[in-house]
Coordinates of C-alpha atoms and ligand atoms in Angstrom, one line a residue:
M1 CA 1.2 23.5 19.7
N2 CA 2.2 21.6 22.8
D3 CA -0.7 19.7 24.2
P4 CA 0.8 17.0 26.4
Q5 CA -2.1 14.7 25.7
L6 CA -1.4 14.8 22.0
D7 CA 2.3 14.0 22.1
P8 CA 4.1 12.5 20.3
V9 CA 2.4 13.9 17.2
P10 CA 3.4 11.8 14.2
P11 CA 5.7 13.8 11.9
L12 CA 3.3 13.5 8.9
V13 CA 0.5 15.5 10.5
N14 CA 0.2 18.9 9.0
P15 CA -0.4 22.1 11.1
H16 CA -4.0 22.5 9.8
A17 CA -4.9 19.0 10.9
L18 CA -3.1 19.4 14.2
R19 CA -4.9 22.6 15.0
W20 CA -8.3 21.1 14.4
I21 CA -7.5 17.9 16.3
T22 CA -6.2 19.9 19.2
E23 CA -9.5 21.8 19.4
Q24 CA -11.5 18.6 19.4
V25 CA -9.3 17.0 22.1
R26 CA -9.8 20.1 24.2
L27 CA -13.5 19.9 23.7
T28 CA -14.0 16.2 24.3
T29 CA -11.2 15.7 27.0
P30 CA -10.3 12.1 26.4
D31 CA -7.9 10.5 28.9
R32 CA -5.7 9.3 26.0
V33 CA -5.1 10.1 22.4
V34 CA -4.0 7.4 20.0
W35 CA -2.7 8.2 16.5
C36 CA -3.6 5.4 14.2
D37 CA -1.0 4.5 11.5
G38 CA -2.9 1.8 9.7
S39 CA -0.2 -0.9 10.2
V40 CA -0.9 -4.6 10.6
A41 CA 0.8 -4.6 14.0
E42 CA -1.5 -1.9 15.1
R43 CA -4.6 -3.7 13.9
D44 CA -3.4 -6.8 15.8
R45 CA -2.9 -4.8 19.0
F46 CA -6.4 -3.1 18.6
Q47 CA -8.0 -6.5 18.1
E48 CA -6.4 -7.9 21.2
Q49 CA -7.5 -4.9 23.1
A50 CA -11.1 -5.0 21.7
V51 CA -11.3 -8.7 22.8
S52 CA -10.1 -7.9 26.3
E53 CA -12.5 -5.0 26.6
G54 CA -15.5 -7.1 25.4
I55 CA -16.0 -5.1 22.2
L56 CA -15.2 -8.1 20.0
I57 CA -15.5 -11.9 20.4
R58 CA -12.6 -13.7 18.7
L59 CA -14.1 -16.4 16.5
D60 CA -12.6 -19.9 15.9
Q61 CA -9.3 -18.9 14.2
E62 CA -8.9 -22.2 12.4
K63 CA -12.3 -21.9 10.7
L64 CA -12.5 -18.2 10.4
P65 CA -8.9 -16.7 10.6
G66 CA -8.8 -13.1 11.6
C67 CA -12.6 -13.0 12.1
Y68 CA -14.4 -11.4 15.0
L69 CA -18.0 -10.8 16.2
H70 CA -19.4 -7.6 17.5
R71 CA -22.8 -7.0 19.0
S72 CA -24.1 -3.4 18.9
Q73 CA -26.7 -2.1 21.3
P74 CA -30.1 -3.4 20.4
N75 CA -31.3 0.2 20.0
D76 CA -28.4 0.9 17.6
V77 CA -28.6 -1.4 14.6
A78 CA -29.3 0.8 11.5
R79 CA -29.0 4.2 10.1
V80 CA -31.4 6.8 11.6
E81 CA -32.7 9.0 8.9
G82 CA -34.8 11.1 11.2
L83 CA -31.7 12.1 13.2
T84 CA -29.6 12.8 10.2
Y85 CA -29.1 16.5 9.4
I86 CA -27.7 18.6 6.6
C87 CA -26.6 21.9 8.3
T88 CA -26.2 24.4 5.5
R89 CA -26.5 28.2 6.0
S90 CA -29.7 28.3 4.2
E91 CA -32.5 25.8 4.5
E92 CA -32.9 25.9 0.7
D93 CA -29.4 24.4 0.3
A94 CA -30.4 21.3 2.1
G95 CA -33.7 21.1 0.3
P96 CA -37.1 19.7 1.1
T97 CA -36.0 16.1 1.4
N98 CA -33.4 16.6 4.1
N99 CA -33.6 17.4 7.7
W100 CA -32.1 20.8 8.0
A101 CA -30.7 22.7 11.0
E102 CA -29.1 26.1 11.2
P103 CA -25.3 25.4 11.5
R104 CA -24.4 27.7 14.3
A105 CA -27.2 26.5 16.6
M106 CA -26.4 22.9 15.7
Y107 CA -22.7 23.3 16.3
Q108 CA -23.6 24.7 19.7
R109 CA -25.9 21.9 20.6
L110 CA -23.3 19.3 19.5
A111 CA -20.5 21.1 21.4
G112 CA -22.8 20.9 24.5
L113 CA -23.1 17.1 23.9
C114 CA -19.5 16.6 23.2
T115 CA -18.0 18.7 25.9
G116 CA -16.1 16.2 28.1
G117 CA -17.8 13.5 26.0
M118 CA -14.7 11.4 25.9
R119 CA -13.7 11.7 29.6
G120 CA -12.3 8.5 30.8
R121 CA -12.1 7.2 27.2
T122 CA -9.5 7.1 24.4
L123 CA -9.7 9.3 21.3
Y124 CA -8.4 7.6 18.2
V125 CA -7.2 9.8 15.4
V126 CA -8.1 7.9 12.2
P127 CA -6.7 9.5 9.1
Y128 CA -8.1 7.9 6.0
L129 CA -8.1 8.1 2.2
M130 CA -11.2 7.6 0.1
G131 CA -10.2 6.5 -3.3
P132 CA -7.0 5.0 -4.8
A133 CA -3.7 6.5 -3.7
G134 CA -2.5 9.0 -6.2
S135 CA -6.0 9.6 -7.7
T136 CA -6.9 13.2 -8.3
M137 CA -10.5 12.1 -7.3
A138 CA -9.4 10.7 -3.9
R139 CA -10.2 12.6 -0.7
V140 CA -8.8 12.6 2.8
G141 CA -10.8 12.4 5.9
I142 CA -9.8 12.4 9.6
E143 CA -12.2 10.7 11.9
L144 CA -11.8 11.3 15.6
T145 CA -13.6 8.5 17.4
D146 CA -13.8 6.9 20.9
S147 CA -15.0 3.6 19.4
L148 CA -12.4 1.0 18.8
Y149 CA -15.0 -0.9 16.8
V150 CA -15.2 2.1 14.4
V151 CA -11.4 2.2 14.1
L152 CA -11.2 -1.5 13.2
N153 CA -14.0 -1.1 10.6
M154 CA -12.5 2.1 9.1
R155 CA -9.2 0.2 8.7
I156 CA -11.1 -2.3 6.5
M157 CA -13.4 0.1 4.7
T158 CA -10.9 2.8 3.9
R159 CA -7.2 3.3 3.1
M160 CA -6.4 4.2 6.7
G161 CA -3.1 5.5 8.1
N162 CA -0.1 7.2 6.8
V163 CA -1.2 7.0 3.2
A164 CA -3.8 9.6 4.1
W165 CA -1.3 12.0 5.6
E166 CA 0.9 11.6 2.6
H167 CA -2.0 12.3 0.2
L168 CA -3.0 15.4 2.2
G169 CA 0.5 16.9 2.2
D170 CA 0.2 20.5 3.6
R171 CA -3.3 21.1 2.4
D172 CA -6.3 21.7 4.7
D173 CA -9.1 20.3 2.4
F174 CA -9.6 17.2 4.6
N175 CA -12.9 16.2 5.9
R176 CA -13.3 16.9 9.7
G177 CA -15.2 14.1 11.3
L178 CA -15.9 13.9 15.0
H179 CA -17.6 10.8 16.4
C180 CA -18.6 10.4 20.1
L181 CA -20.4 7.4 21.3
L182 CA -21.6 9.2 24.4
D183 CA -24.0 6.7 26.1
I184 CA -25.4 5.3 22.8
N185 CA -28.7 6.8 23.7
P186 CA -31.2 7.4 20.9
E187 CA -32.3 10.5 22.8
R188 CA -28.9 11.9 22.3
R189 CA -28.2 10.7 18.8
L190 CA -27.4 13.1 15.9
I191 CA -25.6 12.6 12.6
C192 CA -24.9 16.1 11.4
H193 CA -23.2 17.3 8.2
F194 CA -21.8 20.7 7.6
P195 CA -21.0 20.6 3.9
Q196 CA -19.9 24.1 3.7
D197 CA -17.2 23.3 6.3
N198 CA -16.5 19.8 5.0
T199 CA -17.3 18.7 8.6
I200 CA -19.3 15.8 10.1
I201 CA -20.3 15.4 13.7
S202 CA -21.9 12.2 14.8
V203 CA -22.9 11.4 18.4
G204 CA -24.8 8.7 20.2
S205 CA -24.5 5.8 17.7
G206 CA -21.8 3.3 17.0
Y207 CA -23.4 1.6 14.0
G208 CA -22.5 1.4 10.3
G209 CA -23.5 4.4 8.3
N210 CA -24.0 6.5 11.4
A211 CA -20.5 6.0 12.7
L212 CA -18.1 5.0 9.9
L213 CA -17.9 8.6 8.7
G214 CA -16.1 7.9 5.4
K215 CA -19.0 5.9 4.0
K216 CA -22.4 7.6 3.8
C217 CA -21.5 10.8 5.5
L218 CA -18.3 11.7 3.5
A219 CA -18.5 9.6 0.4
L220 CA -22.1 10.4 -0.3
R221 CA -23.6 13.4 1.6
I222 CA -20.5 15.6 1.7
G223 CA -19.3 14.1 -1.5
S224 CA -22.4 14.9 -3.4
Y225 CA -22.2 18.5 -2.2
L226 CA -18.6 18.8 -3.3
G227 CA -19.4 17.0 -6.6
R228 CA -22.0 19.6 -7.5
R229 CA -19.5 22.4 -6.7
E230 CA -16.7 20.8 -8.6
G231 CA -18.5 19.1 -11.5
W232 CA -18.6 15.4 -10.5
L233 CA -21.0 12.9 -9.0
A234 CA -21.0 11.0 -5.7
E235 CA -23.4 8.1 -6.2
H236 CA -24.9 5.2 -4.2
M237 CA -23.7 2.8 -7.0
L238 CA -21.8 -0.4 -7.4
I239 CA -19.3 -0.5 -10.2
L240 CA -18.6 -3.7 -12.1
G241 CA -16.8 -4.8 -15.2
V242 CA -18.2 -7.4 -17.6
E243 CA -15.5 -9.3 -19.5
S244 CA -16.5 -11.2 -22.6
P245 CA -14.8 -14.4 -23.8
D246 CA -12.8 -12.4 -26.3
G247 CA -11.5 -10.1 -23.5
E248 CA -13.7 -7.0 -24.1
K249 CA -14.4 -5.2 -20.8
T250 CA -17.5 -3.1 -20.3
Y251 CA -18.0 -1.2 -17.1
V252 CA -21.4 -0.4 -15.6
A253 CA -22.5 1.4 -12.4
A254 CA -25.7 0.6 -10.7
A255 CA -27.8 2.3 -8.1
F256 CA -30.0 0.3 -5.7
P257 CA -31.2 1.4 -2.2
S258 CA -29.5 -0.1 0.8
A259 CA -30.1 -3.9 1.3
C260 CA -31.4 -4.5 -2.3
G261 CA -28.6 -6.7 -3.5
K262 CA -25.8 -4.3 -4.7
T263 CA -23.1 -6.5 -3.1
N264 CA -24.6 -9.7 -4.7
F265 CA -24.8 -8.0 -8.1
A266 CA -21.3 -6.5 -7.9
M267 CA -19.8 -10.0 -7.1
L268 CA -22.0 -12.0 -9.5
I269 CA -20.7 -15.3 -10.9
P270 CA -22.1 -15.9 -14.4
P271 CA -24.1 -19.1 -14.8
A272 CA -22.4 -22.2 -16.3
R273 CA -23.5 -21.5 -19.8
Y274 CA -21.7 -18.2 -19.8
K275 CA -18.4 -19.8 -20.4
G276 CA -15.5 -17.4 -20.7
W277 CA -17.6 -14.5 -19.3
K278 CA -16.4 -12.9 -16.0
I279 CA -17.7 -10.2 -13.7
W280 CA -15.1 -8.0 -12.0
T281 CA -16.0 -6.0 -8.9
V282 CA -14.7 -2.5 -8.8
G283 CA -17.0 -1.3 -6.0
E284 CA -20.2 -2.5 -4.3
D285 CA -21.7 0.5 -2.7
I286 CA -20.4 3.9 -3.8
A287 CA -19.1 5.4 -7.0
W288 CA -17.4 8.8 -7.6
M289 CA -17.7 9.7 -11.2
R290 CA -16.6 12.6 -13.4
P291 CA -16.4 13.2 -17.1
G292 CA -12.9 12.5 -18.5
A293 CA -10.9 14.3 -21.2
D294 CA -12.2 11.8 -23.8
G295 CA -15.8 12.7 -23.1
R296 CA -16.7 9.5 -21.2
L297 CA -17.7 9.2 -17.6
Y298 CA -15.1 7.7 -15.3
A299 CA -15.7 6.1 -12.0
I300 CA -13.7 5.2 -8.9
N301 CA -14.7 3.3 -5.9
P302 CA -13.7 5.4 -2.9
E303 CA -13.9 2.5 -0.5
A304 CA -11.5 -0.4 0.3
G305 CA -13.9 -2.8 1.9
Y306 CA -17.4 -4.1 1.9
F307 CA -20.0 -3.5 4.6
G308 CA -22.5 -6.0 3.4
V309 CA -25.8 -7.4 4.6
A310 CA -25.2 -10.9 6.1
P311 CA -28.7 -12.5 6.1
G312 CA -29.4 -14.3 2.8
T313 CA -25.7 -14.5 1.9
N314 CA -24.7 -18.0 1.0
A315 CA -22.8 -20.1 -1.6
G316 CA -25.8 -20.0 -3.9
T317 CA -26.7 -16.3 -3.7
N318 CA -23.1 -14.9 -3.5
P319 CA -20.2 -17.4 -3.6
N320 CA -17.6 -14.7 -3.9
A321 CA -18.9 -13.0 -0.8
M322 CA -18.7 -16.3 1.1
R323 CA -15.0 -16.5 0.1
T324 CA -14.5 -12.9 0.9
I325 CA -15.8 -13.2 4.5
A326 CA -14.0 -16.4 5.3
R327 CA -11.1 -14.4 6.9
D328 CA -10.2 -11.0 8.2
T329 CA -13.8 -10.1 8.7
L330 CA -15.8 -8.3 11.4
F331 CA -19.3 -9.6 11.8
T332 CA -21.9 -7.4 13.4
N333 CA -25.1 -8.6 15.0
V334 CA -25.1 -12.1 13.5
A335 CA -25.7 -15.2 15.6
H336 CA -22.9 -16.9 17.4
T337 CA -22.8 -20.7 17.3
P338 CA -21.5 -23.1 20.1
E339 CA -18.6 -23.9 17.7
N340 CA -17.5 -20.3 18.0
T341 CA -18.5 -19.5 14.4
V342 CA -21.3 -17.3 13.0
W343 CA -24.7 -18.0 11.5
W344 CA -27.5 -16.0 10.0
E345 CA -30.9 -16.6 8.3
G346 CA -30.1 -17.9 4.8
H347 CA -26.6 -19.2 5.7
D348 CA -25.5 -22.4 4.0
D349 CA -25.4 -24.2 7.3
P350 CA -28.8 -25.4 8.6
P351 CA -30.0 -23.5 11.7
P352 CA -28.0 -24.5 14.7
A353 CA -29.9 -26.5 17.3
N354 CA -29.0 -23.8 19.7
C355 CA -26.9 -20.6 19.5
T356 CA -26.6 -17.1 20.8
D357 CA -28.7 -14.6 19.0
W358 CA -27.6 -11.1 17.9
Q359 CA -28.6 -9.7 21.2
G360 CA -26.5 -12.3 23.1
R361 CA -29.6 -14.3 24.2
P362 CA -29.9 -18.1 23.9
W363 CA -31.7 -19.0 20.7
T364 CA -33.2 -22.2 19.2
P365 CA -35.0 -22.7 15.9
Q366 CA -38.2 -22.8 18.1
S367 CA -37.6 -19.3 19.4
G368 CA -39.8 -17.8 16.7
E369 CA -37.4 -14.8 16.3
K370 CA -34.5 -14.1 14.0
A371 CA -31.1 -15.3 15.3
A372 CA -29.3 -12.6 13.3
H373 CA -30.6 -9.1 13.0
P374 CA -32.0 -8.5 9.5
N375 CA -29.5 -5.6 9.1
S376 CA -26.6 -7.7 10.5
R377 CA -23.4 -7.1 8.5
F378 CA -20.0 -8.2 7.6
T379 CA -17.0 -5.9 7.1
A380 CA -14.4 -7.4 4.9
P381 CA -11.5 -6.1 2.9
M382 CA -12.1 -5.9 -0.9
T383 CA -8.8 -7.6 -1.4
N384 CA -10.4 -10.8 -0.2
N385 CA -12.8 -10.8 -3.1
P386 CA -11.8 -13.4 -5.8
S387 CA -13.6 -11.2 -8.4
L388 CA -11.9 -7.9 -7.4
A389 CA -11.0 -5.9 -10.5
P390 CA -7.4 -4.8 -10.6
E391 CA -8.9 -1.5 -11.9
A392 CA -10.1 -0.9 -8.3
F393 CA -6.6 0.5 -7.7
D394 CA -6.5 2.6 -10.9
P395 CA -6.3 6.3 -10.0
E396 CA -8.0 7.2 -13.2
G397 CA -11.0 4.9 -12.6
V398 CA -12.9 3.0 -15.2
P399 CA -15.0 4.4 -18.2
I400 CA -18.7 3.7 -17.6
S401 CA -20.8 2.5 -20.5
A402 CA -24.1 2.0 -18.7
L403 CA -25.9 3.3 -15.6
I404 CA -28.5 1.1 -14.0
F405 CA -31.2 2.1 -11.6
G406 CA -32.9 -0.6 -9.6
G407 CA -35.4 -0.7 -6.8
R408 CA -37.2 -3.4 -4.9
R409 CA -40.6 -3.5 -6.5
A410 CA -43.2 -6.3 -6.2
S411 CA -45.1 -4.9 -9.2
T412 CA -45.2 -2.4 -12.1
I413 CA -41.5 -2.2 -13.0
P414 CA -40.4 -4.7 -15.6
L415 CA -37.2 -6.7 -15.3
V416 CA -35.3 -4.4 -17.6
Y417 CA -35.7 -1.5 -20.0
E418 CA -33.5 1.2 -21.5
A419 CA -34.2 4.9 -21.3
F420 CA -34.6 6.8 -24.6
N421 CA -31.7 9.2 -23.8
W422 CA -29.8 10.9 -21.0
V423 CA -32.6 13.3 -20.0
H424 CA -35.2 10.5 -20.0
G425 CA -32.7 8.3 -18.0
V426 CA -32.3 11.0 -15.4
Y427 CA -36.1 11.1 -15.1
V428 CA -36.2 7.3 -14.7
G429 CA -33.6 7.6 -11.9
A430 CA -35.3 10.5 -10.3
T431 CA -38.6 8.8 -10.1
M432 CA -37.3 5.5 -8.8
G433 CA -39.2 3.9 -6.0
S434 CA -38.3 1.1 -3.7
E435 CA -39.7 -0.8 -0.7
T436 CA -38.0 0.2 2.5
T437 CA -35.6 -2.3 4.1
A438 CA -34.1 -3.0 7.5
A439 CA -31.0 -0.9 6.6
A440 CA -32.8 2.1 8.0
A441 CA -34.8 2.3 11.2
G442 CA -38.5 2.4 10.5
A443 CA -41.2 0.4 8.8
V444 CA -40.1 -2.2 6.2
G445 CA -41.7 -3.0 2.9
Q446 CA -43.4 0.3 2.0
V447 CA -42.8 1.8 -1.4
R448 CA -41.2 5.2 -1.2
R449 CA -39.6 7.4 -3.8
D450 CA -35.8 7.1 -3.6
P451 CA -34.3 9.1 -6.4
M452 CA -31.2 7.4 -7.7
A453 CA -31.2 5.5 -4.4
M454 CA -29.9 8.8 -2.9
L455 CA -32.9 10.0 -0.9
P456 CA -31.1 9.4 2.4
F457 CA -27.7 10.4 1.1
C458 CA -27.9 13.5 -1.1
G459 CA -26.2 16.3 0.8
Y460 CA -28.1 19.1 -0.8
N461 CA -31.3 20.2 -2.5
M462 CA -32.6 17.2 -4.5
G463 CA -34.0 19.5 -7.2
W464 CA -30.6 20.9 -7.7
Y465 CA -29.2 17.4 -7.7
F466 CA -31.4 16.5 -10.7
R467 CA -30.2 19.8 -12.4
H468 CA -26.6 18.8 -11.8
W469 CA -27.2 15.4 -13.4
L470 CA -28.8 17.1 -16.4
N471 CA -26.0 19.6 -16.7
L472 CA -23.3 16.9 -16.8
R473 CA -24.7 15.8 -20.1
K474 CA -23.0 18.8 -21.8
R475 CA -19.6 17.6 -20.5
M476 CA -19.8 14.1 -22.0
K477 CA -19.4 13.3 -25.7
Q478 CA -20.3 9.7 -25.0
P479 CA -22.6 9.5 -22.0
P480 CA -23.5 6.1 -20.5
R481 CA -26.8 4.6 -21.6
I482 CA -29.3 4.4 -18.8
F483 CA -31.3 1.4 -17.8
Q484 CA -33.9 0.5 -15.1
V485 CA -34.0 -3.0 -13.7
N486 CA -36.2 -4.8 -11.1
W487 CA -35.1 -8.2 -9.8
F488 CA -38.0 -8.2 -7.3
R489 CA -41.2 -8.4 -9.3
K490 CA -43.7 -10.9 -8.0
D491 CA -46.8 -12.8 -9.2
A492 CA -50.2 -12.7 -7.6
T493 CA -49.2 -15.4 -5.2
G494 CA -46.2 -13.5 -4.0
R495 CA -43.6 -15.6 -5.8
F496 CA -40.6 -13.9 -7.4
L497 CA -41.0 -13.8 -11.2
W498 CA -37.3 -13.7 -11.9
P499 CA -34.7 -16.1 -10.4
G500 CA -32.2 -13.2 -9.9
F501 CA -28.7 -13.6 -8.4
G502 CA -26.3 -15.2 -11.0
E503 CA -29.0 -15.2 -13.6
N504 CA -28.9 -11.4 -13.6
M505 CA -26.0 -12.0 -15.9
R506 CA -28.6 -12.5 -18.7
V507 CA -29.8 -8.9 -18.1
L508 CA -26.3 -7.6 -17.9
K509 CA -25.5 -9.3 -21.2
W510 CA -28.4 -7.5 -22.9
I511 CA -27.3 -4.2 -21.4
V512 CA -23.7 -4.7 -22.5
D513 CA -24.8 -5.7 -26.0
R514 CA -27.0 -2.5 -26.2
C515 CA -24.0 -0.4 -25.2
H516 CA -22.0 -1.8 -28.1
G517 CA -24.9 -1.5 -30.5
R518 CA -25.1 -5.2 -31.0
V519 CA -28.7 -6.0 -30.3
G520 CA -32.1 -4.6 -31.2
A521 CA -34.9 -3.6 -29.0
W522 CA -38.6 -2.9 -29.1
E523 CA -39.9 0.6 -28.3
T524 CA -42.5 0.8 -25.5
P525 CA -44.0 3.7 -23.6
L526 CA -41.3 3.1 -20.9
G527 CA -38.3 2.8 -23.2
W528 CA -36.5 0.2 -25.2
V529 CA -37.0 -3.4 -24.1
P530 CA -35.3 -6.6 -25.2
R531 CA -37.0 -8.5 -28.0
T532 CA -37.7 -12.0 -26.7
Q533 CA -35.5 -13.5 -29.3
D534 CA -32.6 -11.3 -28.2
F535 CA -32.8 -12.1 -24.6
D536 CA -30.9 -15.2 -23.6
L537 CA -33.1 -17.7 -21.8
D538 CA -31.2 -20.8 -22.8
G539 CA -30.6 -23.2 -20.0
L540 CA -32.8 -21.3 -17.6
E541 CA -34.8 -24.2 -16.0
G542 CA -38.5 -23.7 -15.8
F543 CA -38.5 -20.2 -17.3
S544 CA -40.2 -19.9 -20.6
G545 CA -40.5 -17.1 -23.2
A546 CA -44.0 -16.6 -21.7
D547 CA -42.5 -16.1 -18.3
F548 CA -40.2 -13.5 -19.8
E549 CA -43.1 -11.7 -21.3
T550 CA -44.8 -11.7 -17.9
V551 CA -41.8 -10.2 -16.0
Q552 CA -41.4 -7.6 -18.8
S553 CA -45.1 -6.8 -19.1
I554 CA -46.3 -3.2 -18.8
N555 CA -49.6 -2.8 -17.1
I556 CA -51.1 0.5 -18.1
E557 CA -53.3 0.7 -15.0
E558 CA -50.3 0.1 -12.7
W559 CA -48.3 2.8 -14.6
R560 CA -51.1 5.3 -14.2
R561 CA -50.9 4.8 -10.4
E562 CA -47.1 4.8 -10.6
V563 CA -47.0 8.3 -12.3
L564 CA -49.4 9.6 -9.6
S565 CA -47.3 8.2 -6.9
Q566 CA -44.2 9.8 -8.4
D567 CA -46.0 13.1 -8.0
E568 CA -45.7 12.8 -4.3
L569 CA -41.9 13.5 -4.6
F570 CA -42.3 16.0 -7.3
M571 CA -44.8 18.0 -5.2
R572 CA -42.4 18.0 -2.3
I573 CA -39.6 19.5 -4.4
Y574 CA -41.7 21.3 -6.9
S575 CA -40.1 24.7 -6.7
Y576 CA -36.7 23.3 -7.4
L577 CA -37.6 20.7 -10.0
P578 CA -36.0 21.1 -13.4
K579 CA -38.6 21.6 -16.0
E580 CA -37.2 18.7 -18.0
M581 CA -38.6 16.4 -15.3
I582 CA -42.1 17.7 -15.8
F583 CA -41.7 17.4 -19.6
Q584 CA -40.6 13.8 -19.2
R585 CA -43.5 13.1 -17.1
E586 CA -45.9 14.6 -19.6
L587 CA -44.2 12.6 -22.4
L588 CA -44.6 9.4 -20.4
V589 CA -48.2 10.0 -19.7
A590 CA -48.8 10.7 -23.4
R591 CA -47.1 7.5 -24.4
L592 CA -49.1 5.5 -21.9
Ligands
SAT601 O1 -25.2 1.4 7.6 S1 -24.8 1.8 6.2 O2 -25.4 3.1 5.8 O3 -23.4 1.8 6.1 C1 -25.4 0.6 5.2 C2 -26.5 1.0 4.3 O4 -27.5 1.4 4.7 O5 -26.3 1.0 3.0
MN602 MN1 -25.3 1.5 0.7

């Protein structure tokens, strides 16, 4: 295939990839095609170029070596669930909780938008690997994008470059991702998934989960679809290892909706009294898990970097993150200080007397607006993380002993409880609710059902997804125990009942002890809860056993309302709902 624009084609590119890339180049007609190799020299070149094109601001290289600031368009600062589509042949495959579009019509519409869409621009070919090199669970994607910002983010978030071509070999099972900025117009913004073709087309947005196609689009939406077909799970979960003083390592995976503290939890530093305990981060957003030959569930982190929420991140809430983002980090939509550094609400530094806000406008503490966007982000390589687990590079992944579901709930949900068994745990995950956050466009702070924190990310029918979870049980001899947590319960005055952050170690400790059968529990209508004497409150200033009982309390009235509000989701997907979910609901009602 001799397309002058494409030459010279790197020798590692296989004919399937070349054919598809050639088609997309002909469609979008960029002026130039650049094949990314993932090298450091290339990154340095791209950063130079991005600075000269005004895409990035180079920050003070003494204070923040390798760090840059990017401002996205003010109308393009979060995922847009309303413009995100699952385009399966039948509407039923996408299910009642996804926006669905008929694939042929959607391909046509997108082709219309993309035709000549890169004229005058450069198309970057970004080959990337999700998962450790050499892992049978890893997947290759190719993202074609006209955003240099996306290229630089993908280089951090994935294993980008030749490693992907090498992993792919001569196969054609790579994810096809086309990303066109167009005019970054919400009117012409669409994030479309074609799971049956392993294809993603995203237009009109340059931000985060809309544009970094390896993340939510491939690793979760397409991933979950493939997982159902192939017998594994793609989950919105962090993965961490708990090491005890005698060297025992226990791995847990935990699902929380976007902007509910996954990154903080994954990088937790145990409080001083936990001498000899250590938390190791395997992943902080996404887990790919499959039953292993030994009957346990094994997880890998498909990503290589962290796309974390900046506001609220400081040396108190997440010291490891502060070290991670001290170099080689791209900041997006944070405030820019006169010292050429960055700042956000909840930063360790006091608010600057004046600075430039996330929209590039002058800002002072009197402005009465936030200097950083609430969904402003850092993109940092995981290798910067002082608590990075060496197992993050293990192609086999880590065996998971516990799965944790957590939402952001001001009431009702206790700090921690353990489900009675796998099926009950699936019900607990399926009925999870959480208050909406700034990570997605729309109202903030409303409770919505977000099953397994996957509502915006499940690439197929949610009812079948629950069925898939239930079925997996049969392939595990030793399934993980399942827990629900809630760090966000408040008292009547709106004060958080639990200190959270590093103190979550105490919850983790109980969970780990449960996994090893070392600690008792009380049976309640919800599940097993820690006996007060088994839950470590030592050294927790100003927090008494009575406070623990308050944060653990089960209010029957609130739970009646909770069950009714769960029905909202169940009604939506009723015709696909596994009957086990209904039975679990009935059992819960009976216990209440
Ligand atoms: O913008 S992202 O989807 O990558 C972040 C998130 O919402 O979790
Ligand atoms: Mn996420």
